[in-house]
PDB file of N, CA and C in Angstrom:
ATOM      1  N   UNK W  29      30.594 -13.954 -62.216  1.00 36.00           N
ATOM      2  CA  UNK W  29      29.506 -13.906 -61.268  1.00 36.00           C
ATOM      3  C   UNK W  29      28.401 -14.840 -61.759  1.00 36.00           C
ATOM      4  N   UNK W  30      27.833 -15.495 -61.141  1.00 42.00           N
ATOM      5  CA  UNK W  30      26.893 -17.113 -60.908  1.00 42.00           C
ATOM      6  C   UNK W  30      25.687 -16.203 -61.429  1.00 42.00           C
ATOM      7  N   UNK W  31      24.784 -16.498 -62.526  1.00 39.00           N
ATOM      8  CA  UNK W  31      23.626 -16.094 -62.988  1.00 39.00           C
ATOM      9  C   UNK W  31      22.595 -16.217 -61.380  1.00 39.00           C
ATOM     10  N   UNK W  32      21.463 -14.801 -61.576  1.00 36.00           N
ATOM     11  CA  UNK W  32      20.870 -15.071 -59.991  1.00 36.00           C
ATOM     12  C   UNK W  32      19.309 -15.554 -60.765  1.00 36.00           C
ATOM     13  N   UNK W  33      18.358 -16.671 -60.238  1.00 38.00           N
ATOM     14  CA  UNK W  33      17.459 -17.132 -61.023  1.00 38.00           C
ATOM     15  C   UNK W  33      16.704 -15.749 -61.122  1.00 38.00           C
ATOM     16  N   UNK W  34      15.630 -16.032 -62.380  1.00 36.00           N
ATOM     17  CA  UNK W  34      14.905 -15.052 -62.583  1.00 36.00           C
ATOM     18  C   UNK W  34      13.312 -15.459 -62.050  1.00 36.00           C
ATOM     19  N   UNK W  35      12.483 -14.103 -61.806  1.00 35.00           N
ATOM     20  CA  UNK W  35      11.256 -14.839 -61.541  1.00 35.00           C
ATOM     21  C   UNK W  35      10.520 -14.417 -63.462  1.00 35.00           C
ATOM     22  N   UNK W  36      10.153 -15.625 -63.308  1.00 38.00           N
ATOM     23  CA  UNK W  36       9.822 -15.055 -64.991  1.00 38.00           C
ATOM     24  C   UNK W  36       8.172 -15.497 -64.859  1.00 38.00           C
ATOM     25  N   UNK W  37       7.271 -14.831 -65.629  1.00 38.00           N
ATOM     26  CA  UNK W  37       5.410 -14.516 -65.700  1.00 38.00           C
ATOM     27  C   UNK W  37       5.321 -15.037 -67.734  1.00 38.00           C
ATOM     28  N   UNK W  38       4.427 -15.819 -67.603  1.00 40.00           N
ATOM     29  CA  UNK W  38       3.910 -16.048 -68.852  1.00 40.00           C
ATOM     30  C   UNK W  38       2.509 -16.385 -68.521  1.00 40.00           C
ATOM     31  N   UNK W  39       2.069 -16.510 -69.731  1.00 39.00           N
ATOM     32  CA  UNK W  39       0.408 -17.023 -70.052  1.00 39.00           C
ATOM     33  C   UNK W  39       0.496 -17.850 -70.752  1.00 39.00           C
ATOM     34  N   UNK W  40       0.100 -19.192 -70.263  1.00 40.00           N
ATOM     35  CA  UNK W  40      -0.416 -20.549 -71.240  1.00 40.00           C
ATOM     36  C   UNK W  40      -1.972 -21.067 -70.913  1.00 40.00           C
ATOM     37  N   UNK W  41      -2.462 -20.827 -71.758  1.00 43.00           N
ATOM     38  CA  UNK W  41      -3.772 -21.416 -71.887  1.00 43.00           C
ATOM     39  C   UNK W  41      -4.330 -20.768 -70.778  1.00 43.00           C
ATOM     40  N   UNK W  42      -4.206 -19.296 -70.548  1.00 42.00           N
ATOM     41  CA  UNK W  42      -4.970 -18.437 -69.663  1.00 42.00           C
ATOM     42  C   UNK W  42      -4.634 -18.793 -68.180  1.00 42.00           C
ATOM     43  N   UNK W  43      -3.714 -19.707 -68.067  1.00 44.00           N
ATOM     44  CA  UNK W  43      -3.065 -19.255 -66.960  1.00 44.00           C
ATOM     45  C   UNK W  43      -2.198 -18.964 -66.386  1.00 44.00           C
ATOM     46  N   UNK W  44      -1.804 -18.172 -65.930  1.00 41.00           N
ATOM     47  CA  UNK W  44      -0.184 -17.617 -65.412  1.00 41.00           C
ATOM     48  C   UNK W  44       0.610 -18.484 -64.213  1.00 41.00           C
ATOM     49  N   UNK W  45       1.602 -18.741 -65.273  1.00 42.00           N
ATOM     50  CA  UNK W  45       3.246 -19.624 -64.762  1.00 42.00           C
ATOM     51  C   UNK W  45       4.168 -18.970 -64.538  1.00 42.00           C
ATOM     52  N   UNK W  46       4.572 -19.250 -63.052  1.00 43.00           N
ATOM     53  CA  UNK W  46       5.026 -18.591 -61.905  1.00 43.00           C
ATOM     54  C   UNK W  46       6.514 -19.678 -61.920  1.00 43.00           C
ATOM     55  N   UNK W  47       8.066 -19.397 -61.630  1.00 39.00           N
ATOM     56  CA  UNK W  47       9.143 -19.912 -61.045  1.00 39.00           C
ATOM     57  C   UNK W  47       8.598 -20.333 -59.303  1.00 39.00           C
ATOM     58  N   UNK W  48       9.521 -21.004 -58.939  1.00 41.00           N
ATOM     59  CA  UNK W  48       9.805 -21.486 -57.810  1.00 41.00           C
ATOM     60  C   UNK W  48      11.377 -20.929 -57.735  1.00 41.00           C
ATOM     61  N   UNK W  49      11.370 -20.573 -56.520  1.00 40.00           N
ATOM     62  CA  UNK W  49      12.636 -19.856 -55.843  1.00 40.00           C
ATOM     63  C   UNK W  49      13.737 -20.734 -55.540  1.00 40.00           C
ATOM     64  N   UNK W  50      13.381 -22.152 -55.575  1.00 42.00           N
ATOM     65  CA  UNK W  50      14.207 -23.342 -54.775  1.00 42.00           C
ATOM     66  C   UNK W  50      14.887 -23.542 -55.688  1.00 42.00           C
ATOM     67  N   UNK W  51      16.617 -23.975 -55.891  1.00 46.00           N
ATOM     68  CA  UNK W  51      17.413 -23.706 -57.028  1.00 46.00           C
ATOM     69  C   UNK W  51      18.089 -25.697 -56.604  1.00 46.00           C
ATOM     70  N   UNK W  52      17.399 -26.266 -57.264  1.00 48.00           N
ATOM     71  CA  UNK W  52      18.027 -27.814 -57.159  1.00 48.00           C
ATOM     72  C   UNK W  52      19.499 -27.914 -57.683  1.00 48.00           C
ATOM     73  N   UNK W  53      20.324 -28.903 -56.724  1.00 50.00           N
ATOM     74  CA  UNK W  53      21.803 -29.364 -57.171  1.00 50.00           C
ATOM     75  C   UNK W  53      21.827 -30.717 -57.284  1.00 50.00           C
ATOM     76  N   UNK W  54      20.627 -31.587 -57.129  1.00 54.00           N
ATOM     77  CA  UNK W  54      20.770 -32.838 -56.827  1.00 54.00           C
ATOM     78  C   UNK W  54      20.237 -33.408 -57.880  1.00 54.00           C
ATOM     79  N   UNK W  55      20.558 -34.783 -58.186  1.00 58.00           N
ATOM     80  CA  UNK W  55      19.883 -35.363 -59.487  1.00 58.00           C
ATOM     81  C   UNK W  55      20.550 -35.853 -60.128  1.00 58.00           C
ATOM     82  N   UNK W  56      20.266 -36.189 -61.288  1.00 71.00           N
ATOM     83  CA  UNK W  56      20.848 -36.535 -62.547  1.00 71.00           C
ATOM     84  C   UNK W  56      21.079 -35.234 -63.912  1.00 71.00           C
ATOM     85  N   UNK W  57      20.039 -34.160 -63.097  1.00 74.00           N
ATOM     86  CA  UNK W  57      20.202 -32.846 -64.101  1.00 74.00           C
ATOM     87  C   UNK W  57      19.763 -31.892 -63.023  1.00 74.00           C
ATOM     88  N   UNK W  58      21.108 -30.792 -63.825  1.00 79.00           N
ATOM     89  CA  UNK W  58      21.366 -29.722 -62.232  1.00 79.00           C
ATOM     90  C   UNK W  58      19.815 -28.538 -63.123  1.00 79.00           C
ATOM     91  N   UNK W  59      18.950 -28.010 -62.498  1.00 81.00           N
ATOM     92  CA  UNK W  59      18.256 -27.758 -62.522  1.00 81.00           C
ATOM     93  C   UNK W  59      17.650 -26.431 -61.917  1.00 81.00           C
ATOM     94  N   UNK W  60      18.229 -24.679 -62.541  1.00 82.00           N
ATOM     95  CA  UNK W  60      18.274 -23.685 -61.671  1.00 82.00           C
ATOM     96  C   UNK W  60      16.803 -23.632 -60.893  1.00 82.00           C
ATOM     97  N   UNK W  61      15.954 -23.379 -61.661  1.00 84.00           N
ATOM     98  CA  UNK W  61      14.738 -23.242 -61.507  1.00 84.00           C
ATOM     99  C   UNK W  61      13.484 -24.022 -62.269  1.00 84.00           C
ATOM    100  N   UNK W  62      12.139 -24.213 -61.354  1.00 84.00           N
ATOM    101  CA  UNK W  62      10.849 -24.984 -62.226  1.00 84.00           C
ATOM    102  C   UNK W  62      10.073 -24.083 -62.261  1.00 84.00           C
ATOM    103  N   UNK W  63       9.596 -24.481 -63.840  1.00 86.00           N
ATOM    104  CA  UNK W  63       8.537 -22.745 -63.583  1.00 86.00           C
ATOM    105  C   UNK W  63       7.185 -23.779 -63.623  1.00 86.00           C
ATOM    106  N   UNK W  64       5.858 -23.527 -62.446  1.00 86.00           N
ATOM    107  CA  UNK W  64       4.992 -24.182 -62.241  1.00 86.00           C
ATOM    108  C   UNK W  64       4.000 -23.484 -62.280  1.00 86.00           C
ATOM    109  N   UNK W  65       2.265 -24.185 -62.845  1.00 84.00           N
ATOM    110  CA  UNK W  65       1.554 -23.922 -63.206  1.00 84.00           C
ATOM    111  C   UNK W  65       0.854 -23.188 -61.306  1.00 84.00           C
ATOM    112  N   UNK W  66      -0.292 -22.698 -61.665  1.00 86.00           N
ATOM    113  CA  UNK W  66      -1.018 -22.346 -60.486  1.00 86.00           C
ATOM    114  C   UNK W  66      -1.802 -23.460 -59.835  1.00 86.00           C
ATOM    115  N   UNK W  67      -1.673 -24.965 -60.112  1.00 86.00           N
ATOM    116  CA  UNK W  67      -1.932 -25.859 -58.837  1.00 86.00           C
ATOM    117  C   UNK W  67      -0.474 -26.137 -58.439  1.00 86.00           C
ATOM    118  N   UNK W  68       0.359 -25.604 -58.868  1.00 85.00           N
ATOM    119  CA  UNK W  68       1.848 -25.995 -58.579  1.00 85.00           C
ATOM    120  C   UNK W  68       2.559 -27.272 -59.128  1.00 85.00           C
ATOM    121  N   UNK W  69       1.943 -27.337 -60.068  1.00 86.00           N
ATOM    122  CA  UNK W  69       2.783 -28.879 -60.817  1.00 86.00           C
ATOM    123  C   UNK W  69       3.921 -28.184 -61.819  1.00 86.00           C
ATOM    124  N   UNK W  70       4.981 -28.713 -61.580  1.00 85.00           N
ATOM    125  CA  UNK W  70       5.581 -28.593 -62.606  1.00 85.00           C
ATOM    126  C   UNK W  70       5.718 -28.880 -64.415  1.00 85.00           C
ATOM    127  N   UNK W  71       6.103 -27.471 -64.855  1.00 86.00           N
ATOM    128  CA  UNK W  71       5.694 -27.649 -66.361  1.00 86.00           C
ATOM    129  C   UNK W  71       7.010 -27.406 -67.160  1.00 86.00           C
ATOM    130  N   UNK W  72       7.955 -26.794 -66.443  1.00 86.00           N
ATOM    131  CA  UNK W  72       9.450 -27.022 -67.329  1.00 86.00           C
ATOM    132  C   UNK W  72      10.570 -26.523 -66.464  1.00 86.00           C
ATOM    133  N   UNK W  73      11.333 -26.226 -66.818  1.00 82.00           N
ATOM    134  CA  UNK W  73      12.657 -25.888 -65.938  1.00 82.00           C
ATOM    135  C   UNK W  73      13.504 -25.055 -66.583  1.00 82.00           C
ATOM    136  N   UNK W  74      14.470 -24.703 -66.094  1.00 85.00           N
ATOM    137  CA  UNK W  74      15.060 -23.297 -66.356  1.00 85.00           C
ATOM    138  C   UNK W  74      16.834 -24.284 -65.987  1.00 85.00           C
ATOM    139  N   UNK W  75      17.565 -24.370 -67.101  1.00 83.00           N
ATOM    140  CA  UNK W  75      18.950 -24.918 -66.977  1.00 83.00           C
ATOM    141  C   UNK W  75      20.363 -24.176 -67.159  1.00 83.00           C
ATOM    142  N   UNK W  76      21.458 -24.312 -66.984  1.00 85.00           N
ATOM    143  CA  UNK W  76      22.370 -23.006 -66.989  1.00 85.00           C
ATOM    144  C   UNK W  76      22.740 -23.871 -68.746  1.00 85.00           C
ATOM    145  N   UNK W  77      23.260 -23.239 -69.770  1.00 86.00           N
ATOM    146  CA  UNK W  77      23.644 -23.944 -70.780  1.00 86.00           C
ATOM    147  C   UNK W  77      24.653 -24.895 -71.055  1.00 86.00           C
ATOM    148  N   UNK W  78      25.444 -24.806 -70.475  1.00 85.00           N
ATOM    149  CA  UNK W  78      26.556 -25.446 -69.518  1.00 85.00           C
ATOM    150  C   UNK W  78      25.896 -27.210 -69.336  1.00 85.00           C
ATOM    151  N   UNK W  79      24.940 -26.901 -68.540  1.00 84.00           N
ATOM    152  CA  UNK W  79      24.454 -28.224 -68.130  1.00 84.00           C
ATOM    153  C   UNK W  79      23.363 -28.964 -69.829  1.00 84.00           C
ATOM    154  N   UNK W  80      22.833 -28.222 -70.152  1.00 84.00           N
ATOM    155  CA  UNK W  80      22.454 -28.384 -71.887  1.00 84.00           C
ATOM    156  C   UNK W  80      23.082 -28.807 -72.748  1.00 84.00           C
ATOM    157  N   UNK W  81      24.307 -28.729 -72.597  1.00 86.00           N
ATOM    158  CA  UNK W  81      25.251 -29.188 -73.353  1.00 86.00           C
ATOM    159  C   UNK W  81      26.087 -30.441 -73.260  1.00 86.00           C
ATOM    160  N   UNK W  82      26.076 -30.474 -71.608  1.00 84.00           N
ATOM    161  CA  UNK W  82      26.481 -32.407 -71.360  1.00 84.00           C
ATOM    162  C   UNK W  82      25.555 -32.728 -71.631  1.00 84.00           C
ATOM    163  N   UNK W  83      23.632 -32.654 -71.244  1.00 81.00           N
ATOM    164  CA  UNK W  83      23.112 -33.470 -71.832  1.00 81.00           C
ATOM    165  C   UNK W  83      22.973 -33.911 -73.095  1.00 81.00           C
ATOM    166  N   UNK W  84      23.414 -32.948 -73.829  1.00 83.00           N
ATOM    167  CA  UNK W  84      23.528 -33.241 -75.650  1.00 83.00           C
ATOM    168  C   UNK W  84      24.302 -34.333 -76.026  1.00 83.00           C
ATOM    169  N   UNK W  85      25.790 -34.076 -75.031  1.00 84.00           N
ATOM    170  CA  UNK W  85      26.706 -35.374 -74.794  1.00 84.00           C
ATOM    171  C   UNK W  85      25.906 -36.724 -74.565  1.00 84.00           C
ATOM    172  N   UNK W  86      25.622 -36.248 -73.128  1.00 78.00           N
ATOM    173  CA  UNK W  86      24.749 -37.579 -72.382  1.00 78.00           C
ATOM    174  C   UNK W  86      23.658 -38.437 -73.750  1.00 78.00           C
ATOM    175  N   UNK W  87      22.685 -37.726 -74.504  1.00 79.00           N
ATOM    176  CA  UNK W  87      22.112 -38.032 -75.216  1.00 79.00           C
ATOM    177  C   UNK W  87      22.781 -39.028 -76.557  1.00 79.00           C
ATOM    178  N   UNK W  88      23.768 -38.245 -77.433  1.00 83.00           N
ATOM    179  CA  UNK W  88      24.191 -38.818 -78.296  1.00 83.00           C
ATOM    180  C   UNK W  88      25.042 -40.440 -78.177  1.00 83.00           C
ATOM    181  N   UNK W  89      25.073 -40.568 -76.665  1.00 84.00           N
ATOM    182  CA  UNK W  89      25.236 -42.063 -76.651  1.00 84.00           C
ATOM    183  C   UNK W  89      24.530 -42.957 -76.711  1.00 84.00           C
ATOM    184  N   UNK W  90      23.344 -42.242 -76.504  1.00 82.00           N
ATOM    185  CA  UNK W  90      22.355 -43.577 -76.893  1.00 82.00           C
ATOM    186  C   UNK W  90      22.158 -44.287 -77.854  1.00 82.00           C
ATOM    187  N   UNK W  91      22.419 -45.479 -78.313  1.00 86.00           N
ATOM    188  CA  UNK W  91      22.408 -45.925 -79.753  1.00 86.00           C
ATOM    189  C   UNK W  91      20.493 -45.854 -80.217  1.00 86.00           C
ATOM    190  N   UNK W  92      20.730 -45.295 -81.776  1.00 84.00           N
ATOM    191  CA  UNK W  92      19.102 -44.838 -82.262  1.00 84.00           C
ATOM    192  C   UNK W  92      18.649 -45.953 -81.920  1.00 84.00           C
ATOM    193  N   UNK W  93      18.763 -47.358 -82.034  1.00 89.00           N
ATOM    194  CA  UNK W  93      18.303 -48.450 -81.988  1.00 89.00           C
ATOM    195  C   UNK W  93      17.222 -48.449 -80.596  1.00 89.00           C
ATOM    196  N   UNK W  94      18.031 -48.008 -79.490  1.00 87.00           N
ATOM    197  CA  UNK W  94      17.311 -48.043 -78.351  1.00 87.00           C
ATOM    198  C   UNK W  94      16.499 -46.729 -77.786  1.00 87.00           C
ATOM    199  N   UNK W  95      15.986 -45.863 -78.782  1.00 85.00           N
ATOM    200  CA  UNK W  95      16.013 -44.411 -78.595  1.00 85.00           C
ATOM    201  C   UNK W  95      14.435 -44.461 -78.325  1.00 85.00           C
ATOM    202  N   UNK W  96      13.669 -45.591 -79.044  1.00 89.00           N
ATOM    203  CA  UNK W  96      11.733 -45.755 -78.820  1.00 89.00           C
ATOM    204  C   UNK W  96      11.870 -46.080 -77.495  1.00 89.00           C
ATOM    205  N   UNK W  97      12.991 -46.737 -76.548  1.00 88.00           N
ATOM    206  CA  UNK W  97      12.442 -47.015 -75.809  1.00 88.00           C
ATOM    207  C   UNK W  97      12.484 -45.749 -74.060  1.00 88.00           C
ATOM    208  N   UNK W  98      13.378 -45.083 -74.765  1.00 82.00           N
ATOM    209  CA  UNK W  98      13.346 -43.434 -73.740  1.00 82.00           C
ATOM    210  C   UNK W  98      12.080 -42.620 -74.032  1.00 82.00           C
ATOM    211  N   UNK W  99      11.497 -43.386 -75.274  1.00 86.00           N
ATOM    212  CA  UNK W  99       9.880 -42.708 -75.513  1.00 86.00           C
ATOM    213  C   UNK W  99       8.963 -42.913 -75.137  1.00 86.00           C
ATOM    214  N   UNK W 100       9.353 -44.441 -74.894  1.00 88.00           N
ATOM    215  CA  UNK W 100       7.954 -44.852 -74.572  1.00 88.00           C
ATOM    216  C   UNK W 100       7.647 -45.105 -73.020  1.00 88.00           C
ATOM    217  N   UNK W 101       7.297 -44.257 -72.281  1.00 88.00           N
ATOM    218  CA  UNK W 101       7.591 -44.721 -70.685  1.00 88.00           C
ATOM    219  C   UNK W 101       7.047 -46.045 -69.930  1.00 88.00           C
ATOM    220  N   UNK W 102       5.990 -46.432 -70.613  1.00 93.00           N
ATOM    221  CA  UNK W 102       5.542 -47.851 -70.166  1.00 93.00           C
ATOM    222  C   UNK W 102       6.665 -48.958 -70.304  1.00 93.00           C
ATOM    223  N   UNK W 103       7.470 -49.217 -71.288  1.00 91.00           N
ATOM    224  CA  UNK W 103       8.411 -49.772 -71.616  1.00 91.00           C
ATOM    225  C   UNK W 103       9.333 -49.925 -70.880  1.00 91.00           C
ATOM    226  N   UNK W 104       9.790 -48.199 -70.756  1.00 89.00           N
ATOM    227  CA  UNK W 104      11.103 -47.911 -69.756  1.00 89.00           C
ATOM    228  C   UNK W 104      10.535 -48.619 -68.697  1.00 89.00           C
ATOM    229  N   UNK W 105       9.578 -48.489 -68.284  1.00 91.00           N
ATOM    230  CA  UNK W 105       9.489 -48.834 -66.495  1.00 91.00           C
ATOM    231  C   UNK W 105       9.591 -50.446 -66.602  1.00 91.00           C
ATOM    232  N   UNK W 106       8.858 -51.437 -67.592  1.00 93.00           N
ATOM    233  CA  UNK W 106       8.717 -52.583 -67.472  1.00 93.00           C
ATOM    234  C   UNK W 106       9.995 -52.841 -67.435  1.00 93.00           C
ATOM    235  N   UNK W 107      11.091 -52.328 -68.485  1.00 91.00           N
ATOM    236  CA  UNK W 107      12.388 -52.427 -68.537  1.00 91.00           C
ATOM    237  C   UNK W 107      13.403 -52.795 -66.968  1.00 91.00           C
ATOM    238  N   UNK W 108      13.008 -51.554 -66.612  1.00 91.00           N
ATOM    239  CA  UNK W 108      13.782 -51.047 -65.395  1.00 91.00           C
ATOM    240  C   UNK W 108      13.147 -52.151 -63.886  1.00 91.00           C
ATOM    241  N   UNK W 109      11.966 -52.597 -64.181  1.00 93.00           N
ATOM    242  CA  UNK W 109      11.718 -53.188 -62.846  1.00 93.00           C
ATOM    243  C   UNK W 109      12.114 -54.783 -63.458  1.00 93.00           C
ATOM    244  N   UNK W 110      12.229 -55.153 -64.681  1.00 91.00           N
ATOM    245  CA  UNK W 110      12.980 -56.667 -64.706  1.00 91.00           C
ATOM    246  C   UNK W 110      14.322 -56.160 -64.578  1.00 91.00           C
ATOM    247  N   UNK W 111      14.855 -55.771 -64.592  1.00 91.00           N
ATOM    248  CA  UNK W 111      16.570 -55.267 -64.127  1.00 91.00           C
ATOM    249  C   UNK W 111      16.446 -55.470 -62.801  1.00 91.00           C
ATOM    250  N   UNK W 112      16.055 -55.157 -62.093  1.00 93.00           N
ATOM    251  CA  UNK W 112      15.523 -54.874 -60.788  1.00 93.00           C
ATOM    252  C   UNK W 112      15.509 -56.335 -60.191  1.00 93.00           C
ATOM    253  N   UNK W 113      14.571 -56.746 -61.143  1.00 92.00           N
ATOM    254  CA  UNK W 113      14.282 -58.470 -60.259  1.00 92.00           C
ATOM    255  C   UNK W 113      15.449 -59.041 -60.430  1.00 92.00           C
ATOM    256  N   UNK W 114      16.268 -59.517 -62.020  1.00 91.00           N
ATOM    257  CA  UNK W 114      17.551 -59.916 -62.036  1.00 91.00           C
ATOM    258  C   UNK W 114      18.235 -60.121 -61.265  1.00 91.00           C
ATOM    259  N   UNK W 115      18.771 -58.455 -60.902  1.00 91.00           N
ATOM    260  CA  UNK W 115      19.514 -58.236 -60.143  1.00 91.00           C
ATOM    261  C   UNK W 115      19.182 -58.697 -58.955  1.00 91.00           C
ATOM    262  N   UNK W 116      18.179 -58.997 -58.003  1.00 92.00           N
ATOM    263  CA  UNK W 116      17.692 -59.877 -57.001  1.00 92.00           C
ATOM    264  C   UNK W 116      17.672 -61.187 -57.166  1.00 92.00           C
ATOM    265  N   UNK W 117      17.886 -61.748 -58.246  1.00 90.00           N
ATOM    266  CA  UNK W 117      18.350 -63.255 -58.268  1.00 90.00           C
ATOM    267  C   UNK W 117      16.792 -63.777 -58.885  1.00 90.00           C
ATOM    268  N   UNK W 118      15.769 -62.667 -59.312  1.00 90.00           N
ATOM    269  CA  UNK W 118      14.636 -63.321 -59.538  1.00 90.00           C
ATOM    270  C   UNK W 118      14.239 -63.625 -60.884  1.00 90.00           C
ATOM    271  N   UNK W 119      14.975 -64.661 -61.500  1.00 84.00           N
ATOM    272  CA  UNK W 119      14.651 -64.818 -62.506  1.00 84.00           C
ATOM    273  C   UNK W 119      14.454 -66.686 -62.736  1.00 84.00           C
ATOM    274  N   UNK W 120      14.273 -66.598 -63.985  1.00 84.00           N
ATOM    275  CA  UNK W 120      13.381 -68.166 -64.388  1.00 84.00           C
ATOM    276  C   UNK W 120      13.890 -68.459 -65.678  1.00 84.00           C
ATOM    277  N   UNK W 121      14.113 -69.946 -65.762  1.00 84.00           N
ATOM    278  CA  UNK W 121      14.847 -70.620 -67.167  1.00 84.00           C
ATOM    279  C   UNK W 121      13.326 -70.554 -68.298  1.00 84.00           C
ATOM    280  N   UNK W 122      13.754 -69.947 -69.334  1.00 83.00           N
ATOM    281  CA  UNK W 122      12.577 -70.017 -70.106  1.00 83.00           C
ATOM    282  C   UNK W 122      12.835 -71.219 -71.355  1.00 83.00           C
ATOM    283  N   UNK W 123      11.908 -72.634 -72.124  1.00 84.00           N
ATOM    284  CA  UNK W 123      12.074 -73.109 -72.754  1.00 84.00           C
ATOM    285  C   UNK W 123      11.700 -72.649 -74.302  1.00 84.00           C
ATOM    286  N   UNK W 124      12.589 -72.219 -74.698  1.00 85.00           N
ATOM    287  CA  UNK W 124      12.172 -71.580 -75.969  1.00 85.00           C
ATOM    288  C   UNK W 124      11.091 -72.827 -77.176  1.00 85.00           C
ATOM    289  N   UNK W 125      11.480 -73.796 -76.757  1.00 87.00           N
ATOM    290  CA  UNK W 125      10.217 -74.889 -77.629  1.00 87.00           C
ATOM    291  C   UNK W 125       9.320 -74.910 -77.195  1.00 87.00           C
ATOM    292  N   UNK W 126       8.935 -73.906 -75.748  1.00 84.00           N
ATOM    293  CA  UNK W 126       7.245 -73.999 -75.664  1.00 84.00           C
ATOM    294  C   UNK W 126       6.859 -72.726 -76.052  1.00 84.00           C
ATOM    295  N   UNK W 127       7.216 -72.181 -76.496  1.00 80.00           N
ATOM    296  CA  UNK W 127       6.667 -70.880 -76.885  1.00 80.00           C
ATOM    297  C   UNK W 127       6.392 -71.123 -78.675  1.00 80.00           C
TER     298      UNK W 127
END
């Protein structure tokens, strides 16, 4: 029998964090429940272990070499939007003797 989400109550920094009822399947990570602050932003999530455990998979492929850059999100994004242009054909011959 399929775990049924829980509504779970805590206190952080005096204010009480409330679940959301909506049980996501879509994504890149299956995601039972978000437990959200009282303007409603999300502050963590609730996963079956199952899914914890491919990501452990998913994770250990990353070579350490490239691991600052899943840290650093400014990076990732600059990363991800020159991929982006590439892949649109937008790129430029650079002369390495003027630099």
């Amino acid at each position: 029998m399929p775990l049924q989400p829980l509504c779970l109550y805590a206190f952080l920094s005096g204010e009480c964090i409330i679940t959301t009822t909506i049980k996501q399947e879509t994504g890149l990570i299956k995601v039972r429940q978000y437990i959200i602050d009282s303007e409603g932003h999300k502050v963590a999530a609730i996963i079956d272990i199952e899914e914890l455990r491919r990501l452990g998979e998913v994770l250990k492929n990353i070579p350490s070499s490239e691991v600052w850059l899943y840290q650093n999100s400014e990076a990732f994004e600059d990363v991800q939007k020159g991929l982006k242009e590439a892949s649109e054909g937008k790129i430029s011959k650079l002369n390495l003797d003027d630099l």
